[in-house]
Amino acid sequence: NAGVTQTPKFQVLKTGQSMTLQCAQDMNHEYMSWYRQDPGMGLRLIHYSVGAGITDQGEVPNGYNVSRSTTEDFPLRLLSAAPSQTSVYFCASSQGMDRVSYEQYFGPGTRLTVT
Amino acid sequence: KQEVTQIPAALSVPEGENLVLNCSFTDSAIYNLQWFRQDPGKGLTSLLLIQSSQREQTSGRLNASLDKSSGRSTLYIAASQPGDSATYLCAVIGFEKLTFGTGTRLTIIP
């Protein structure tokens, strides 16, 4: 198993550009999520999905869109990049997040710089 | 809203010592708690997952405890080694969401 994969590893954008961060998992996990990590602020939840076709907002969703058309993939879209979105982005997955929750698996991260 | 605190933010200890990292949370209605390690510029590596019905979990030199009623978890590292130097994060797992602490940056001095 490759686990959770993310592409690209690094990206530089200009203000106003759009892009999609890719996330995929091969563990048949129902739950997937996106976090951003900023110095002094820890990891904050952007969006999450409890299954294909279902998404919901986390703590900091503004400026980001997601969709979940398959169990395996959960892309994160930046519609119009802003310098405040400079961060490290992590994708995570787990078997479920229901009454019984499971271990979370994280991807290697994408370092995004917006100039 | 769940809040997770890790104190201290940074810790330096000589090699070979035993040490304890702390994690506290405000809402005891959690499912699980997970400890991670993060090396500089890298992703998160899972260390231990404690389910809410458990009081502790062990893996090698690591032992994590959970006290839901007091809103606390500790990560005990025995016989510390320079390779243990990293940032340690705890994450509280509630319904559909994880909440992370800001981490403790651990340095083991050879």
Coordinates of N, CA and C in Angstrom, one line a residue:
Chain A
N1 N 0.8 -1.2 0.0 CA 0.0 0.0 0.0 C 0.9 1.3 0.0
A2 N 0.5 2.2 -0.8 CA 1.2 3.5 -0.8 C 0.8 4.4 0.3
G3 N -0.4 4.1 0.9 CA -0.9 4.9 2.0 C -1.6 6.1 1.5
V4 N -1.3 7.3 2.0 CA -1.8 8.6 1.6 C -0.8 9.3 0.8
T5 N -1.1 9.7 -0.4 CA -0.1 10.4 -1.3 C -0.7 11.8 -1.6
Q6 N 0.3 12.7 -1.7 CA -0.1 14.1 -2.0 C 0.8 14.6 -3.1
T7 N 0.2 15.4 -4.0 CA 1.0 16.1 -5.0 C 0.4 17.4 -5.3
P8 N 1.3 18.4 -5.6 CA 2.8 18.3 -5.6 C 3.3 18.4 -4.2
K9 N 4.6 18.3 -4.1 CA 5.3 18.4 -2.8 C 5.6 19.9 -2.5
F10 N 5.8 20.7 -3.5 CA 6.1 22.1 -3.4 C 5.4 22.8 -4.5
Q11 N 4.9 24.0 -4.2 CA 4.2 24.9 -5.2 C 4.4 26.3 -4.8
V12 N 4.7 27.1 -5.8 CA 4.7 28.6 -5.7 C 3.6 29.2 -6.6
L13 N 2.8 30.0 -6.1 CA 1.7 30.6 -6.8 C 1.8 32.1 -6.7
K14 N 1.3 32.8 -7.7 CA 1.1 34.2 -7.6 C -0.3 34.5 -7.1
T15 N -0.5 35.6 -6.4 CA -1.8 36.0 -5.9 C -2.8 36.0 -7.0
G16 N -3.9 35.4 -6.7 CA -5.0 35.4 -7.7 C -5.0 34.1 -8.6
Q17 N -3.9 33.4 -8.6 CA -3.9 32.1 -9.4 C -4.7 31.1 -8.6
S18 N -5.2 30.1 -9.4 CA -5.9 28.9 -8.8 C -5.1 27.7 -9.0
M19 N -5.3 26.7 -8.1 CA -4.7 25.4 -8.3 C -5.4 24.4 -7.5
T20 N -5.1 23.1 -7.7 CA -5.6 22.0 -7.0 C -4.5 21.2 -6.4
L21 N -4.7 20.9 -5.1 CA -3.8 20.0 -4.4 C -4.4 18.6 -4.4
Q22 N -3.6 17.7 -4.8 CA -4.2 16.3 -5.0 C -3.9 15.5 -3.7
C23 N -4.9 14.6 -3.4 CA -4.7 13.7 -2.3 C -5.4 12.4 -2.7
A24 N -4.7 11.3 -2.5 CA -5.2 10.0 -2.8 C -4.8 9.0 -1.7
Q25 N -5.7 8.0 -1.5 CA -5.4 6.9 -0.5 C -5.8 5.6 -1.1
D26 N -5.1 4.6 -0.8 CA -5.4 3.2 -1.4 C -5.8 2.2 -0.3
M27 N -6.3 2.7 0.8 CA -6.7 1.9 2.0 C -8.2 1.7 2.1
N28 N -8.9 2.2 1.1 CA -10.4 2.1 1.1 C -11.0 2.8 2.3
H29 N -10.3 3.9 2.7 CA -10.8 4.6 3.9 C -12.0 5.5 3.5
E30 N -13.0 5.5 4.4 CA -14.2 6.4 4.2 C -13.9 7.8 4.5
Y31 N -13.1 8.1 5.5 CA -13.0 9.5 6.0 C -11.7 10.1 5.5
M32 N -11.8 11.3 4.9 CA -10.6 12.0 4.4 C -10.7 13.5 4.9
S33 N -9.6 14.1 5.0 CA -9.6 15.5 5.5 C -8.4 16.2 5.1
W34 N -8.5 17.6 5.1 CA -7.4 18.5 4.8 C -7.1 19.4 6.0
Y35 N -5.8 19.6 6.3 CA -5.4 20.5 7.3 C -4.3 21.4 6.7
R36 N -4.2 22.6 7.4 CA -3.1 23.4 7.1 C -2.3 23.6 8.4
Q37 N -1.0 23.7 8.3 CA -0.2 23.9 9.4 C 0.6 25.2 9.3
D38 N 0.5 26.0 10.3 CA 1.1 27.3 10.3 C 1.9 27.4 11.6
P39 N 3.0 28.1 11.6 CA 3.8 28.3 12.8 C 3.0 28.9 14.0
G40 N 3.1 28.3 15.1 CA 2.4 28.8 16.3 C 0.9 28.5 16.3
M41 N 0.4 27.9 15.3 CA -1.1 27.7 15.2 C -1.5 26.3 15.2
G42 N -0.5 25.4 15.0 CA -0.8 24.0 14.9 C -1.5 23.6 13.6
L43 N -2.1 22.5 13.6 CA -2.8 22.0 12.4 C -4.3 22.4 12.6
R44 N -4.8 22.9 11.5 CA -6.2 23.3 11.6 C -7.0 22.7 10.4
L45 N -8.2 22.2 10.8 CA -9.0 21.5 9.8 C -9.6 22.4 8.8
I46 N -9.5 22.1 7.5 CA -10.0 23.0 6.4 C -11.4 22.4 6.0
H47 N -11.4 21.2 5.4 CA -12.6 20.5 5.0 C -12.4 19.0 5.3
Y48 N -13.5 18.3 5.4 CA -13.4 16.9 5.5 C -14.6 16.2 4.8
S49 N -14.4 14.9 4.7 CA -15.4 14.1 4.0 C -15.6 12.7 4.7
V50 N -16.8 12.3 4.9 CA -17.1 11.0 5.6 C -17.4 9.9 4.6
G51 N -17.4 10.3 3.3 CA -17.6 9.3 2.3 C -17.8 9.9 0.9
A52 N -17.7 9.1 -0.1 CA -17.9 9.7 -1.5 C -19.2 10.5 -1.6
G53 N -19.1 11.7 -2.1 CA -20.3 12.5 -2.3 C -20.7 13.4 -1.1
I54 N -19.9 13.2 0.0 CA -20.3 14.0 1.2 C -19.0 14.8 1.7
T55 N -19.2 16.1 1.8 CA -18.1 16.9 2.3 C -18.7 17.9 3.3
D56 N -17.8 18.4 4.2 CA -18.3 19.4 5.2 C -17.1 20.3 5.5
Q57 N -17.4 21.5 6.1 CA -16.4 22.5 6.4 C -15.8 22.2 7.8
G58 N -14.5 22.5 7.9 CA -13.8 22.5 9.1 C -13.7 23.9 9.7
E59 N -12.6 24.1 10.4 CA -12.4 25.3 11.2 C -12.1 26.5 10.3
V60 N -11.3 26.3 9.2 CA -10.8 27.4 8.3 C -11.1 27.1 6.8
P61 N -12.4 27.1 6.4 CA -12.7 26.7 5.1 C -12.7 27.7 4.0
N62 N -12.7 29.0 4.4 CA -12.8 30.1 3.4 C -11.6 30.1 2.5
G63 N -11.9 30.2 1.2 CA -10.9 30.3 0.1 C -10.6 28.9 -0.5
Y64 N -11.2 27.9 0.1 CA -10.9 26.5 -0.4 C -12.2 25.8 -0.7
N65 N -12.1 24.9 -1.8 CA -13.2 24.1 -2.2 C -12.8 22.6 -2.2
V66 N -13.7 21.7 -1.9 CA -13.4 20.3 -2.0 C -14.5 19.6 -2.7
S67 N -14.2 18.4 -3.2 CA -15.3 17.5 -3.7 C -14.8 16.1 -3.5
R68 N -15.7 15.1 -3.4 CA -15.3 13.7 -3.2 C -16.1 12.8 -4.1
S69 N -15.6 12.7 -5.3 CA -16.4 11.9 -6.3 C -16.0 10.4 -6.2
T70 N -14.9 10.0 -5.6 CA -14.5 8.6 -5.4 C -14.0 8.4 -4.0
T71 N -14.0 7.2 -3.5 CA -13.5 6.9 -2.2 C -12.0 7.3 -2.1
E72 N -11.3 7.1 -3.2 CA -9.8 7.2 -3.2 C -9.3 8.6 -3.2
D73 N -10.0 9.6 -3.8 CA -9.4 10.9 -4.1 C -10.2 12.0 -3.3
F74 N -9.4 13.0 -2.9 CA -10.1 14.1 -2.2 C -9.2 15.4 -2.5
P75 N -9.4 16.0 -3.6 CA -8.7 17.2 -4.0 C -9.1 18.4 -3.3
L76 N -8.1 19.3 -3.1 CA -8.4 20.6 -2.4 C -8.1 21.7 -3.4
R77 N -9.1 22.6 -3.7 CA -8.9 23.6 -4.7 C -8.8 25.0 -4.0
L78 N -7.8 25.7 -4.5 CA -7.7 27.1 -4.1 C -8.2 27.9 -5.3
L79 N -9.2 28.7 -5.0 CA -9.9 29.4 -6.1 C -9.2 30.6 -6.6
S80 N -8.7 31.4 -5.7 CA -7.9 32.6 -6.0 C -6.9 32.8 -4.9
A81 N -5.7 32.3 -5.1 CA -4.7 32.3 -4.0 C -4.4 33.6 -3.4
A82 N -4.2 33.6 -2.1 CA -3.8 34.8 -1.4 C -2.6 34.5 -0.5
P83 N -1.8 35.5 -0.2 CA -0.6 35.3 0.6 C -0.9 34.6 1.9
S84 N -2.1 34.9 2.5 CA -2.5 34.2 3.7 C -2.7 32.7 3.6
Q85 N -2.7 32.2 2.4 CA -2.8 30.8 2.2 C -1.4 30.1 2.1
T86 N -0.4 30.9 2.2 CA 1.0 30.3 2.3 C 1.0 29.4 3.6
S87 N 1.3 28.1 3.4 CA 1.2 27.2 4.5 C 1.7 25.8 4.0
V88 N 1.7 24.9 5.0 CA 1.9 23.5 4.6 C 0.6 22.8 4.8
Y89 N 0.2 22.0 3.7 CA -1.1 21.4 3.7 C -0.9 19.9 3.8
F90 N -1.7 19.3 4.7 CA -1.7 17.9 4.9 C -3.0 17.3 4.7
C91 N -3.0 16.1 4.0 CA -4.2 15.3 3.8 C -4.1 14.1 4.7
A92 N -5.3 13.7 5.2 CA -5.3 12.6 6.1 C -6.5 11.7 5.8
S93 N -6.4 10.4 6.2 CA -7.5 9.5 6.0 C -7.6 8.5 7.2
S94 N -8.8 8.0 7.4 CA -9.0 6.9 8.4 C -10.2 6.1 7.9
Q95 N -10.3 4.9 8.6 CA -11.3 4.0 8.2 C -12.7 4.6 8.5
G96 N -12.8 5.4 9.5 CA -14.1 6.0 9.8 C -14.0 7.0 10.9
M97 N -15.0 7.8 11.1 CA -15.0 8.8 12.2 C -16.4 8.8 12.7
D98 N -16.9 7.7 13.1 CA -18.3 7.6 13.6 C -18.2 7.3 15.1
R99 N -19.1 6.5 15.6 CA -19.1 6.2 17.0 C -17.8 5.6 17.5
V100 N -17.2 4.9 16.6 CA -15.9 4.3 16.9 C -14.9 5.0 15.8
S101 N -13.9 5.6 16.3 CA -13.0 6.3 15.4 C -11.7 5.5 15.3
Y102 N -11.0 5.7 14.2 CA -9.9 4.9 13.9 C -8.6 5.8 13.8
E103 N -7.5 5.1 13.7 CA -6.2 5.8 13.5 C -6.2 6.6 12.3
Q104 N -5.6 7.8 12.4 CA -5.5 8.7 11.3 C -4.1 8.5 10.6
Y105 N -4.2 8.5 9.3 CA -3.0 8.4 8.5 C -2.8 9.7 7.7
F106 N -1.6 10.2 7.7 CA -1.3 11.5 7.1 C -0.4 11.3 5.9
G107 N -0.6 12.2 4.9 CA 0.3 12.3 3.7 C 1.5 13.1 4.1
P108 N 2.5 13.2 3.1 CA 3.7 13.9 3.4 C 3.7 15.4 3.4
G109 N 2.5 15.9 2.9 CA 2.4 17.4 2.9 C 2.7 18.0 1.6
T110 N 2.1 19.2 1.4 CA 2.4 20.1 0.2 C 2.8 21.5 0.8
R111 N 4.0 21.9 0.4 CA 4.4 23.3 0.9 C 4.0 24.3 -0.2
L112 N 3.1 25.2 0.2 CA 2.6 26.2 -0.8 C 3.0 27.6 -0.4
T113 N 3.6 28.3 -1.3 CA 3.9 29.7 -1.1 C 3.2 30.5 -2.1
V114 N 2.5 31.6 -1.6 CA 1.8 32.5 -2.5 C 2.4 33.9 -2.4
T115 N 2.9 34.3 -3.5 CA 3.6 35.6 -3.5 C 2.8 36.8 -4.0
Chain B
K1 N -16.4 24.3 22.0 CA -15.3 24.0 21.1 C -14.1 23.4 21.8
Q2 N -13.7 22.3 21.3 CA -12.5 21.6 21.9 C -11.3 22.4 21.8
E3 N -10.5 22.5 22.9 CA -9.2 23.1 22.8 C -8.2 22.1 23.4
V4 N -7.1 22.0 22.8 CA -6.0 21.1 23.1 C -4.8 21.9 23.4
T5 N -4.2 21.6 24.6 CA -3.0 22.4 25.0 C -1.8 21.4 25.3
Q6 N -0.7 21.8 24.8 CA 0.5 21.0 25.1 C 1.6 21.9 25.8
I7 N 1.9 21.5 27.0 CA 2.9 22.3 27.7 C 4.0 21.3 28.2
P8 N 5.3 21.6 28.1 CA 5.8 22.9 27.6 C 5.9 22.9 26.0
A9 N 6.1 24.1 25.5 CA 6.2 24.2 24.0 C 7.5 23.6 23.6
A10 N 8.6 23.7 24.4 CA 9.9 23.1 24.1 C 10.5 22.5 25.3
L11 N 11.3 21.5 25.1 CA 11.9 20.7 26.2 C 13.2 20.2 25.7
S12 N 14.3 20.4 26.5 CA 15.6 19.8 26.2 C 16.0 18.9 27.4
V13 N 16.4 17.7 27.1 CA 16.9 16.8 28.2 C 18.1 16.1 27.7
P14 N 19.0 15.7 28.6 CA 20.2 14.9 28.3 C 19.8 13.5 27.8
E15 N 20.6 12.9 27.0 CA 20.3 11.6 26.5 C 20.3 10.6 27.6
G16 N 19.4 9.6 27.5 CA 19.3 8.6 28.5 C 18.2 8.8 29.6
E17 N 17.8 10.1 29.7 CA 16.7 10.4 30.7 C 15.3 9.9 30.2
N18 N 14.5 9.6 31.2 CA 13.1 9.4 31.0 C 12.4 10.7 31.0
L19 N 11.3 10.9 30.2 CA 10.6 12.2 30.1 C 9.2 12.0 29.9
V20 N 8.4 13.0 30.2 CA 6.9 13.0 30.1 C 6.5 14.2 29.3
L21 N 5.7 14.0 28.3 CA 5.1 15.1 27.6 C 3.6 15.1 27.9
N22 N 3.1 16.3 28.0 CA 1.7 16.5 28.5 C 0.8 17.0 27.4
C23 N -0.5 16.6 27.5 CA -1.5 17.1 26.6 C -2.8 17.2 27.4
S24 N -3.5 18.4 27.3 CA -4.7 18.5 28.0 C -5.8 19.0 27.1
F25 N -7.0 18.6 27.3 CA -8.1 19.0 26.4 C -9.3 19.4 27.3
T26 N -10.2 20.2 26.7 CA -11.3 20.8 27.5 C -12.6 20.0 27.4
D27 N -12.8 19.3 26.4 CA -14.1 18.5 26.3 C -13.8 17.1 26.4
S28 N -14.3 16.4 27.4 CA -14.0 15.0 27.7 C -14.8 14.0 26.8
A29 N -15.7 14.6 25.9 CA -16.5 13.7 25.1 C -15.7 13.4 23.8
I30 N -14.7 12.6 24.0 CA -13.8 12.2 22.9 C -13.9 10.7 22.6
Y31 N -13.6 10.4 21.3 CA -13.5 9.0 21.0 C -12.2 8.4 21.3
N32 N -11.1 9.0 20.7 CA -9.8 8.5 20.9 C -8.8 9.7 21.0
L33 N -7.6 9.4 21.3 CA -6.5 10.4 21.3 C -5.3 9.7 20.6
Q34 N -4.7 10.5 19.8 CA -3.6 10.0 19.0 C -2.3 10.9 19.2
W35 N -1.2 10.2 19.4 CA 0.1 10.9 19.5 C 0.9 10.8 18.2
F36 N 1.4 11.9 17.7 CA 2.2 11.9 16.5 C 3.6 12.5 16.8
R37 N 4.5 12.2 15.9 CA 5.8 12.8 15.9 C 6.0 13.4 14.5
Q38 N 6.6 14.6 14.5 CA 6.9 15.3 13.3 C 8.3 15.8 13.3
D39 N 9.1 15.4 12.3 CA 10.4 15.8 12.1 C 10.4 17.1 11.3
P40 N 11.4 18.0 11.4 CA 11.4 19.3 10.7 C 11.2 19.1 9.2
G41 N 10.3 19.8 8.7 CA 10.0 19.8 7.2 C 9.3 18.5 6.7
K42 N 8.9 17.7 7.7 CA 8.3 16.4 7.3 C 6.8 16.3 7.7
G43 N 6.2 15.1 7.3 CA 4.9 14.9 7.7 C 4.7 14.3 9.1
L44 N 3.5 13.9 9.4 CA 3.2 13.3 10.7 C 3.3 11.8 10.7
T45 N 4.0 11.3 11.7 CA 4.1 9.9 11.9 C 3.3 9.5 13.2
S46 N 2.4 8.6 13.0 CA 1.6 8.1 14.1 C 2.5 7.3 15.1
L47 N 2.3 7.6 16.4 CA 3.1 6.9 17.4 C 2.1 5.9 18.2
L48 N 1.1 6.4 18.7 CA 0.2 5.6 19.5 C -1.3 6.2 19.4
L49 N -2.2 5.3 19.4 CA -3.6 5.6 19.4 C -4.2 5.0 20.6
I50 N -4.9 5.8 21.5 CA -5.5 5.3 22.7 C -7.0 5.5 22.5
Q51 N -7.8 4.4 22.5 CA -9.2 4.5 22.4 C -9.8 5.0 23.8
S52 N -10.9 5.6 23.7 CA -11.5 6.2 24.9 C -11.8 5.3 26.0
S53 N -11.9 4.0 25.7 CA -12.2 3.0 26.7 C -10.9 2.5 27.4
Q54 N -9.7 2.9 26.8 CA -8.4 2.4 27.3 C -7.8 3.5 28.2
R55 N -6.9 3.1 29.1 CA -6.3 4.0 29.9 C -4.8 4.2 29.5
E56 N -4.2 3.3 28.8 CA -2.9 3.4 28.3 C -2.6 2.5 27.2
Q57 N -1.5 2.9 26.4 CA -1.1 2.1 25.3 C 0.4 2.2 25.2
T58 N 1.1 1.1 24.9 CA 2.5 1.0 24.9 C 3.0 0.6 23.5
S59 N 4.2 1.2 23.1 CA 4.9 0.7 21.9 C 6.4 1.0 22.2
G60 N 7.1 -0.1 22.4 CA 8.5 0.0 22.6 C 8.8 0.8 23.8
R61 N 9.6 1.9 23.6 CA 10.0 2.8 24.7 C 8.9 3.9 25.0
L62 N 7.8 3.8 24.3 CA 6.8 4.8 24.5 C 5.6 4.3 25.2
N63 N 5.0 5.1 26.1 CA 3.8 4.7 26.8 C 2.9 5.9 26.9
A64 N 1.7 5.8 26.4 CA 0.8 6.9 26.5 C -0.4 6.6 27.4
S65 N -0.8 7.5 28.2 CA -1.9 7.3 29.1 C -3.0 8.3 28.8
L66 N -4.2 7.9 29.2 CA -5.4 8.8 28.9 C -6.3 8.8 30.1
D67 N -6.6 10.0 30.6 CA -7.6 10.2 31.7 C -8.7 11.2 31.2
K68 N -9.7 10.6 30.7 CA -10.8 11.4 30.1 C -11.4 12.3 31.1
S69 N -11.6 11.8 32.3 CA -12.3 12.7 33.3 C -11.6 13.9 33.7
S70 N -10.3 13.9 33.6 CA -9.5 15.1 34.0 C -9.1 15.8 32.7
G71 N -9.3 15.2 31.5 CA -8.9 15.9 30.3 C -7.4 15.9 30.1
R72 N -6.8 14.8 30.4 CA -5.3 14.8 30.2 C -4.8 13.5 29.6
S73 N -3.7 13.6 28.9 CA -3.0 12.5 28.3 C -1.5 12.8 28.5
T74 N -0.7 11.8 28.8 CA 0.7 11.9 28.8 C 1.4 10.9 27.9
L75 N 2.5 11.3 27.4 CA 3.4 10.5 26.6 C 4.7 10.3 27.3
Y76 N 5.0 9.1 27.7 CA 6.2 8.8 28.5 C 7.2 8.2 27.5
I77 N 8.4 8.8 27.5 CA 9.5 8.2 26.7 C 10.6 7.8 27.6
A78 N 10.9 6.5 27.5 CA 12.0 5.9 28.4 C 13.3 5.9 27.7
A79 N 14.3 6.1 28.5 CA 15.7 6.1 28.0 C 15.9 6.9 26.7
S80 N 15.7 8.1 26.7 CA 15.7 9.0 25.5 C 17.0 8.9 24.7
Q81 N 16.8 9.0 23.4 CA 17.9 9.0 22.5 C 17.9 10.2 21.6
P82 N 19.1 10.6 21.0 CA 19.1 11.8 20.1 C 18.1 11.6 19.0
G83 N 17.8 10.4 18.5 CA 16.9 10.2 17.4 C 15.4 10.5 17.8
D84 N 15.2 10.7 19.1 CA 13.8 11.1 19.6 C 13.6 12.5 19.4
S85 N 14.6 13.3 19.1 CA 14.4 14.8 18.9 C 13.4 15.0 17.7
A86 N 12.4 15.7 18.0 CA 11.3 16.0 17.0 C 10.2 16.8 17.8
T87 N 9.2 17.2 17.0 CA 8.0 17.8 17.7 C 7.0 16.7 17.8
Y88 N 6.4 16.7 19.0 CA 5.4 15.7 19.4 C 4.0 16.4 19.5
L89 N 3.1 15.9 18.7 CA 1.7 16.4 18.7 C 0.7 15.4 19.2
C90 N -0.2 16.0 20.0 CA -1.4 15.1 20.4 C -2.6 15.6 19.6
A91 N -3.5 14.7 19.3 CA -4.7 15.1 18.6 C -5.9 14.3 19.3
V92 N -6.9 15.1 19.6 CA -8.1 14.6 20.2 C -9.1 14.3 19.1
I93 N -9.6 13.1 19.1 CA -10.5 12.6 18.0 C -11.9 12.6 18.6
G94 N -12.8 13.6 18.1 CA -14.2 13.6 18.4 C -15.0 13.2 17.2
F95 N -16.3 13.5 17.3 CA -17.2 13.2 16.2 C -16.8 13.9 14.9
E96 N -16.3 13.2 14.0 CA -16.0 13.7 12.6 C -14.8 14.6 12.6
K97 N -14.2 14.9 13.7 CA -13.1 15.9 13.7 C -12.0 15.6 14.6
L98 N -10.7 16.0 14.2 CA -9.6 16.0 15.0 C -9.3 17.4 15.5
T99 N -8.8 17.5 16.7 CA -8.3 18.8 17.2 C -6.9 18.6 17.7
F100 N -6.0 19.3 17.1 CA -4.5 19.2 17.5 C -4.1 20.2 18.5
G101 N -3.1 19.7 19.3 CA -2.4 20.7 20.1 C -1.3 21.3 19.3
T102 N -0.6 22.3 19.8 CA 0.4 23.0 19.0 C 1.8 22.3 19.1
G103 N 1.9 21.3 20.0 CA 3.1 20.5 20.0 C 4.1 20.9 21.0
T104 N 4.9 19.9 21.3 CA 6.1 20.1 22.2 C 7.3 19.7 21.4
R105 N 8.3 20.7 21.2 CA 9.5 20.5 20.5 C 10.5 19.9 21.4
L106 N 10.9 18.6 21.2 CA 11.8 17.9 22.1 C 13.2 17.9 21.5
T107 N 14.2 18.2 22.3 CA 15.6 18.1 21.9 C 16.3 17.2 22.9
I108 N 16.9 16.1 22.4 CA 17.7 15.2 23.3 C 19.2 15.6 23.1
I109 N 19.8 15.9 24.2 CA 21.2 16.4 24.1 C 22.1 15.2 24.3
P110 N 23.0 14.9 23.3 CA 23.9 13.8 23.4 C 24.9 13.9 24.5

